[in-house]
Amino acid sequence: MTIKEIQEEIVEEFSMFDDWMQRYEYIIDLGKALPLIEEQYKTEENIITGCQSKVWVHAEQQGDKVVFTADSDAILTKGIIAILIRAFSNQKASDILDANTDFIDEIGLKEHLSPTRANGLVSMIKKLKMYALAFNAKN
């Protein structure tokens, strides 16, 4: 699936919920299902700065795809990074760089987060794009 197709799927899933309490529960469930980052990657260089809670993201290139793993010490934040990883992992670096993040606004996520969590969300997106930029430069 392309990034756009995955993003559309996420928007569709969120549209099934009537209120934000249900959406928060869904985000938490996504976080619980996130494959954990290996302990060796929970390093300072993999921490996303700008987040209220600790979020670690690791990226590696597998063939022509970038594969992300992540973890967080906060359950809601873990769900947010799970959404981003679902959209961007196992994609080409150039596709990640070209992708927009309008789906975040479409599901209303940014407007339903506290200002510090919204800043963290922006920092998470930047970190994923920076990894993609680094891998793209190698190719």
Backbone as numpy.savetxt, mean C-alpha at the origin, in Angstrom:
# Nx Ny Nz CAx CAy CAz Cx Cy Cz
-3.34 -9.23 -13.81 -4.17 -8.04 -13.81 -3.30 -6.79 -13.81
-3.78 -5.77 -14.47 -3.06 -4.50 -14.46 -3.33 -3.77 -13.14
-2.52 -2.77 -12.87 -2.73 -1.96 -11.67 -4.11 -1.33 -11.71
-4.49 -0.79 -12.86 -5.79 -0.13 -13.01 -6.93 -1.12 -12.71
-6.83 -2.34 -13.21 -7.86 -3.35 -12.97 -7.96 -3.70 -11.48
-6.82 -3.81 -10.83 -6.81 -4.11 -9.39 -7.43 -2.95 -8.62
-7.07 -1.73 -9.00 -7.63 -0.55 -8.33 -9.15 -0.49 -8.51
-9.62 -0.81 -9.70 -11.07 -0.81 -9.95 -11.76 -1.87 -9.10
-11.11 -3.01 -8.93 -11.64 -4.08 -8.10 -11.74 -3.63 -6.63
-10.72 -2.92 -6.16 -10.72 -2.40 -4.79 -11.86 -1.40 -4.60
-12.02 -0.49 -5.57 -13.10 0.51 -5.50 -14.46 -0.19 -5.44
-14.61 -1.23 -6.27 -15.87 -1.99 -6.29 -16.13 -2.66 -4.94
-15.10 -3.24 -4.35 -15.25 -3.90 -3.04 -15.69 -2.89 -1.98
-15.07 -1.71 -1.98 -15.43 -0.70 -0.98 -16.83 -0.15 -1.19
-17.31 -0.16 -2.42 -18.65 0.36 -2.69 -19.74 -0.55 -2.13
-19.39 -1.76 -1.77 -20.38 -2.70 -1.22 -20.76 -2.38 0.23
-19.93 -1.55 0.89 -20.19 -1.23 2.29 -21.02 0.04 2.41
-21.96 0.01 3.35 -22.87 1.13 3.54 -22.26 2.28 4.33
-21.38 1.96 5.27 -20.84 3.03 6.10 -19.35 2.81 6.36
-18.74 3.83 6.98 -17.30 3.76 7.18 -16.88 2.80 8.27
-17.75 2.49 9.21 -17.37 1.49 10.22 -17.14 0.14 9.53
-18.00 -0.20 8.58 -17.82 -1.46 7.84 -16.54 -1.41 7.00
-16.25 -0.25 6.42 -15.03 -0.11 5.62 -13.78 -0.23 6.48
-13.82 0.37 7.68 -12.67 0.24 8.59 -12.46 -1.23 8.96
-13.54 -1.94 9.23 -13.43 -3.37 9.56 -12.81 -4.14 8.40
-13.22 -3.79 7.18 -12.68 -4.44 5.99 -11.18 -4.15 5.86
-10.79 -2.89 6.09 -9.38 -2.52 6.01 -8.58 -3.32 7.05
-9.12 -3.46 8.24 -8.45 -4.24 9.30 -8.32 -5.69 8.87
-9.37 -6.26 8.27 -9.31 -7.64 7.78 -8.23 -7.80 6.70
-8.12 -6.80 5.82 -7.08 -6.85 4.78 -5.70 -6.86 5.43
-5.55 -6.07 6.49 -4.28 -6.03 7.21 -3.94 -7.37 7.84
-4.96 -8.03 8.40 -4.74 -9.34 9.02 -4.32 -10.38 7.99
-4.76 -10.20 6.74 -4.45 -11.17 5.69 -3.13 -10.85 4.97
-2.51 -9.73 5.31 -1.27 -9.33 4.64 -0.15 -10.31 4.96
0.49 -10.87 3.93 1.64 -11.74 4.20 2.73 -10.93 4.90
3.24 -11.45 5.99 4.19 -10.68 6.80 5.54 -10.53 6.15
6.14 -9.39 6.40 7.51 -9.12 5.98 8.42 -10.00 6.85
9.51 -10.46 6.28 10.46 -11.24 7.08 11.12 -10.32 8.10
11.38 -10.86 9.30 11.96 -10.07 10.39 13.23 -9.34 9.98
14.03 -9.98 9.11 15.30 -9.37 8.70 15.11 -8.06 7.94
13.89 -7.83 7.44 13.62 -6.60 6.68 12.98 -5.51 7.54
12.77 -5.80 8.82 12.23 -4.77 9.73 13.40 -3.92 10.22
13.92 -3.13 9.31 15.09 -2.30 9.59 14.71 -0.83 9.49
15.60 0.01 9.98 15.39 1.47 9.92 15.21 1.94 8.48
16.00 1.37 7.55 15.92 1.84 6.17 14.60 1.45 5.49
13.92 0.46 6.04 12.63 0.05 5.47 11.43 0.68 6.17
11.68 1.50 7.19 10.58 2.18 7.88 10.14 3.36 7.03
8.84 3.55 6.95 8.29 4.69 6.22 8.23 5.87 7.18
8.94 6.92 6.83 8.91 8.12 7.67 7.64 8.91 7.35
7.13 9.58 8.35 5.90 10.36 8.15 4.66 9.63 8.62
4.84 8.41 9.10 3.70 7.64 9.62 3.66 7.76 11.14
2.46 7.82 11.65 2.24 7.89 13.09 2.67 6.57 13.74
2.41 5.46 13.05 2.82 4.15 13.56 4.00 3.66 12.73
4.60 2.56 13.17 5.72 2.01 12.42 5.20 1.17 11.26
5.72 1.45 10.08 5.38 0.68 8.88 6.70 0.35 8.19
6.90 -0.93 7.94 8.08 -1.39 7.21 7.63 -1.89 5.85
8.38 -1.51 4.83 8.12 -2.00 3.47 9.43 -2.48 2.88
9.39 -3.66 2.31 10.55 -4.22 1.62 10.14 -4.49 0.18
11.07 -4.23 -0.73 10.80 -4.50 -2.14 11.97 -5.28 -2.73
11.62 -6.19 -3.61 12.67 -6.88 -4.36 12.17 -7.12 -5.77
13.13 -7.23 -6.67 12.77 -7.46 -8.05 12.79 -8.97 -8.31
11.70 -9.45 -8.89 11.61 -10.86 -9.29 11.27 -10.86 -10.77
12.28 -11.17 -11.57 12.11 -11.06 -13.02 11.93 -9.60 -13.38
10.86 -9.27 -14.09 10.62 -7.86 -14.45 9.58 -7.22 -13.53
9.27 -7.88 -12.41 8.24 -7.38 -11.49 8.86 -6.94 -10.16
8.19 -5.99 -9.51 8.58 -5.56 -8.17 7.61 -6.22 -7.19
8.15 -6.88 -6.19 7.33 -7.56 -5.19 7.55 -6.88 -3.85
6.44 -6.43 -3.25 6.49 -5.74 -1.97 6.00 -6.65 -0.85
6.61 -6.51 0.32 6.09 -7.09 1.55 6.11 -5.97 2.59
5.25 -6.08 3.59 5.16 -5.00 4.58 4.59 -5.51 5.89
4.71 -4.66 6.90 4.09 -4.91 8.19 3.95 -3.57 8.90
3.10 -3.54 9.90 2.93 -2.35 10.72 2.60 -2.78 12.13
2.90 -1.90 13.08 2.56 -2.18 14.47 1.14 -1.71 14.81
0.44 -1.12 13.84 -0.94 -0.67 14.05 -1.84 -1.37 13.03
-2.92 -1.93 13.51 -3.78 -2.78 12.67 -4.42 -2.02 11.50
-4.86 -0.78 11.72 -5.47 -0.01 10.62 -4.42 0.35 9.57
-3.26 0.76 10.02 -2.17 1.10 9.11 -1.74 -0.12 8.30
-1.75 -1.26 8.94 -1.40 -2.51 8.26 -2.40 -2.78 7.12
-3.66 -2.47 7.37 -4.68 -2.62 6.32 -4.48 -1.66 5.17
-4.06 -0.45 5.50 -3.83 0.56 4.45 -2.67 0.14 3.55
-1.58 -0.30 4.16 -0.44 -0.74 3.34 -0.81 -2.01 2.57
-1.67 -2.84 3.12 -2.12 -4.04 2.40 -2.86 -3.66 1.11
-3.67 -2.61 1.17 -4.38 -2.13 -0.03 -3.38 -1.68 -1.09
-2.39 -0.92 -0.66 -1.39 -0.41 -1.61 -0.55 -1.54 -2.21
-0.18 -2.50 -1.37 0.61 -3.62 -1.87 -0.21 -4.45 -2.86
-1.47 -4.63 -2.57 -2.33 -5.36 -3.50 -2.35 -4.68 -4.86
-2.39 -3.36 -4.86 -2.46 -2.62 -6.12 -1.13 -2.62 -6.87
-0.01 -2.56 -6.14 1.28 -2.32 -6.81 2.25 -3.48 -6.83
2.08 -4.49 -5.98 3.03 -5.59 -5.96 2.83 -6.48 -7.18
3.91 -7.13 -7.59 3.90 -8.03 -8.76 3.59 -7.29 -10.05
4.05 -6.04 -10.11 3.88 -5.22 -11.31 5.25 -4.74 -11.77
5.34 -4.32 -13.03 6.59 -3.76 -13.55 6.84 -2.40 -12.90
8.11 -2.10 -12.65 8.47 -0.82 -12.02 7.93 0.36 -12.82
8.04 0.29 -14.13 7.55 1.40 -14.97 6.04 1.58 -14.84
5.31 0.47 -14.68 3.85 0.56 -14.51 3.50 1.18 -13.16
4.28 0.85 -12.13 4.06 1.43 -10.81 4.29 2.94 -10.87
5.35 3.34 -11.55 5.66 4.77 -11.67 4.58 5.52 -12.44
4.02 4.88 -13.45 3.01 5.52 -14.30 1.61 5.52 -13.67
1.40 4.65 -12.69 0.06 4.48 -12.12 -0.35 5.69 -11.29
-1.62 6.03 -11.38 -2.13 7.08 -10.49 -2.74 6.42 -9.26
-3.05 7.23 -8.29 -3.61 6.70 -7.05 -5.00 7.29 -6.79
-5.70 7.61 -7.85 -7.04 8.18 -7.73 -8.00 7.24 -7.00
-7.72 5.94 -7.05 -8.61 4.98 -6.39 -8.69 5.23 -4.89
-7.64 5.79 -4.31 -7.63 6.13 -2.88 -8.73 7.16 -2.60
-8.82 8.17 -3.48 -9.87 9.19 -3.32 -11.24 8.61 -3.63
-11.29 7.72 -4.62 -12.58 7.11 -5.00 -13.19 6.32 -3.86
-12.37 5.63 -3.08 -12.93 4.88 -1.95 -13.10 5.77 -0.72
-12.61 7.02 -0.81 -12.79 7.98 0.28 -11.85 7.78 1.44
-10.77 7.05 1.20 -9.88 6.69 2.30 -9.22 7.91 2.94
-8.61 8.75 2.11 -7.84 9.88 2.66 -8.71 10.80 3.52
-9.93 11.05 3.08 -10.81 11.97 3.82 -11.35 11.37 5.12
-11.24 10.04 5.27 -11.73 9.39 6.49 -10.60 8.98 7.43
-9.42 9.51 7.18 -8.28 9.24 8.06 -7.94 10.51 8.84
-7.34 10.32 9.99 -6.85 11.48 10.73 -5.74 12.12 9.89
-5.45 13.41 10.11 -4.40 14.06 9.32 -3.05 13.33 9.36
-2.68 12.79 10.53 -1.40 12.09 10.60 -1.44 10.77 9.82
-2.57 10.07 9.86 -2.68 8.83 9.07 -2.73 9.14 7.57
-3.39 10.24 7.20 -3.44 10.65 5.79 -2.03 10.98 5.29
-1.24 11.65 6.13 0.15 11.93 5.78 0.93 10.63 5.63
0.66 9.69 6.52 1.30 8.38 6.43 0.97 7.66 5.15
-0.28 7.76 4.72 -0.72 7.15 3.46 0.08 7.72 2.29
0.22 9.04 2.27 1.01 9.69 1.21 2.46 9.21 1.27
3.01 9.09 2.47 4.38 8.60 2.63 4.53 7.16 2.14
3.52 6.33 2.39 3.55 4.94 1.91 3.60 4.90 0.39
2.76 5.69 -0.24 2.72 5.73 -1.71 4.07 6.19 -2.25
4.63 7.23 -1.64 5.94 7.75 -2.07 7.01 6.67 -1.97
7.00 5.92 -0.86 8.02 4.89 -0.65 7.91 3.79 -1.72
6.69 3.36 -2.03 6.51 2.33 -3.06 7.00 2.85 -4.41
6.69 4.11 -4.70 7.12 4.71 -5.98 8.64 4.87 -6.02
9.25 5.18 -4.86 10.72 5.32 -4.81 11.40 3.97 -5.08
10.86 2.91 -4.51 11.40 1.58 -4.82 11.28 1.31 -6.32
10.12 1.60 -6.88 9.90 1.36 -8.31 10.88 2.19 -9.14
11.11 3.41 -8.73 12.06 4.28 -9.44 13.46 3.69 -9.42
13.87 3.17 -8.27 15.20 2.56 -8.14 15.32 1.33 -9.03
14.31 0.48 -9.04 14.36 -0.72 -9.88 14.28 -0.35 -11.36
13.50 0.66 -11.69 13.36 1.10 -13.08 14.68 1.64 -13.59
15.43 2.33 -12.74 16.72 2.90 -13.14 17.74 1.80 -13.42
17.60 0.66 -12.73 18.51 -0.47 -12.95 18.31 -1.14 -14.30
17.07 -1.06 -14.80 16.74 -1.80 -16.03 17.01 -0.99 -17.28
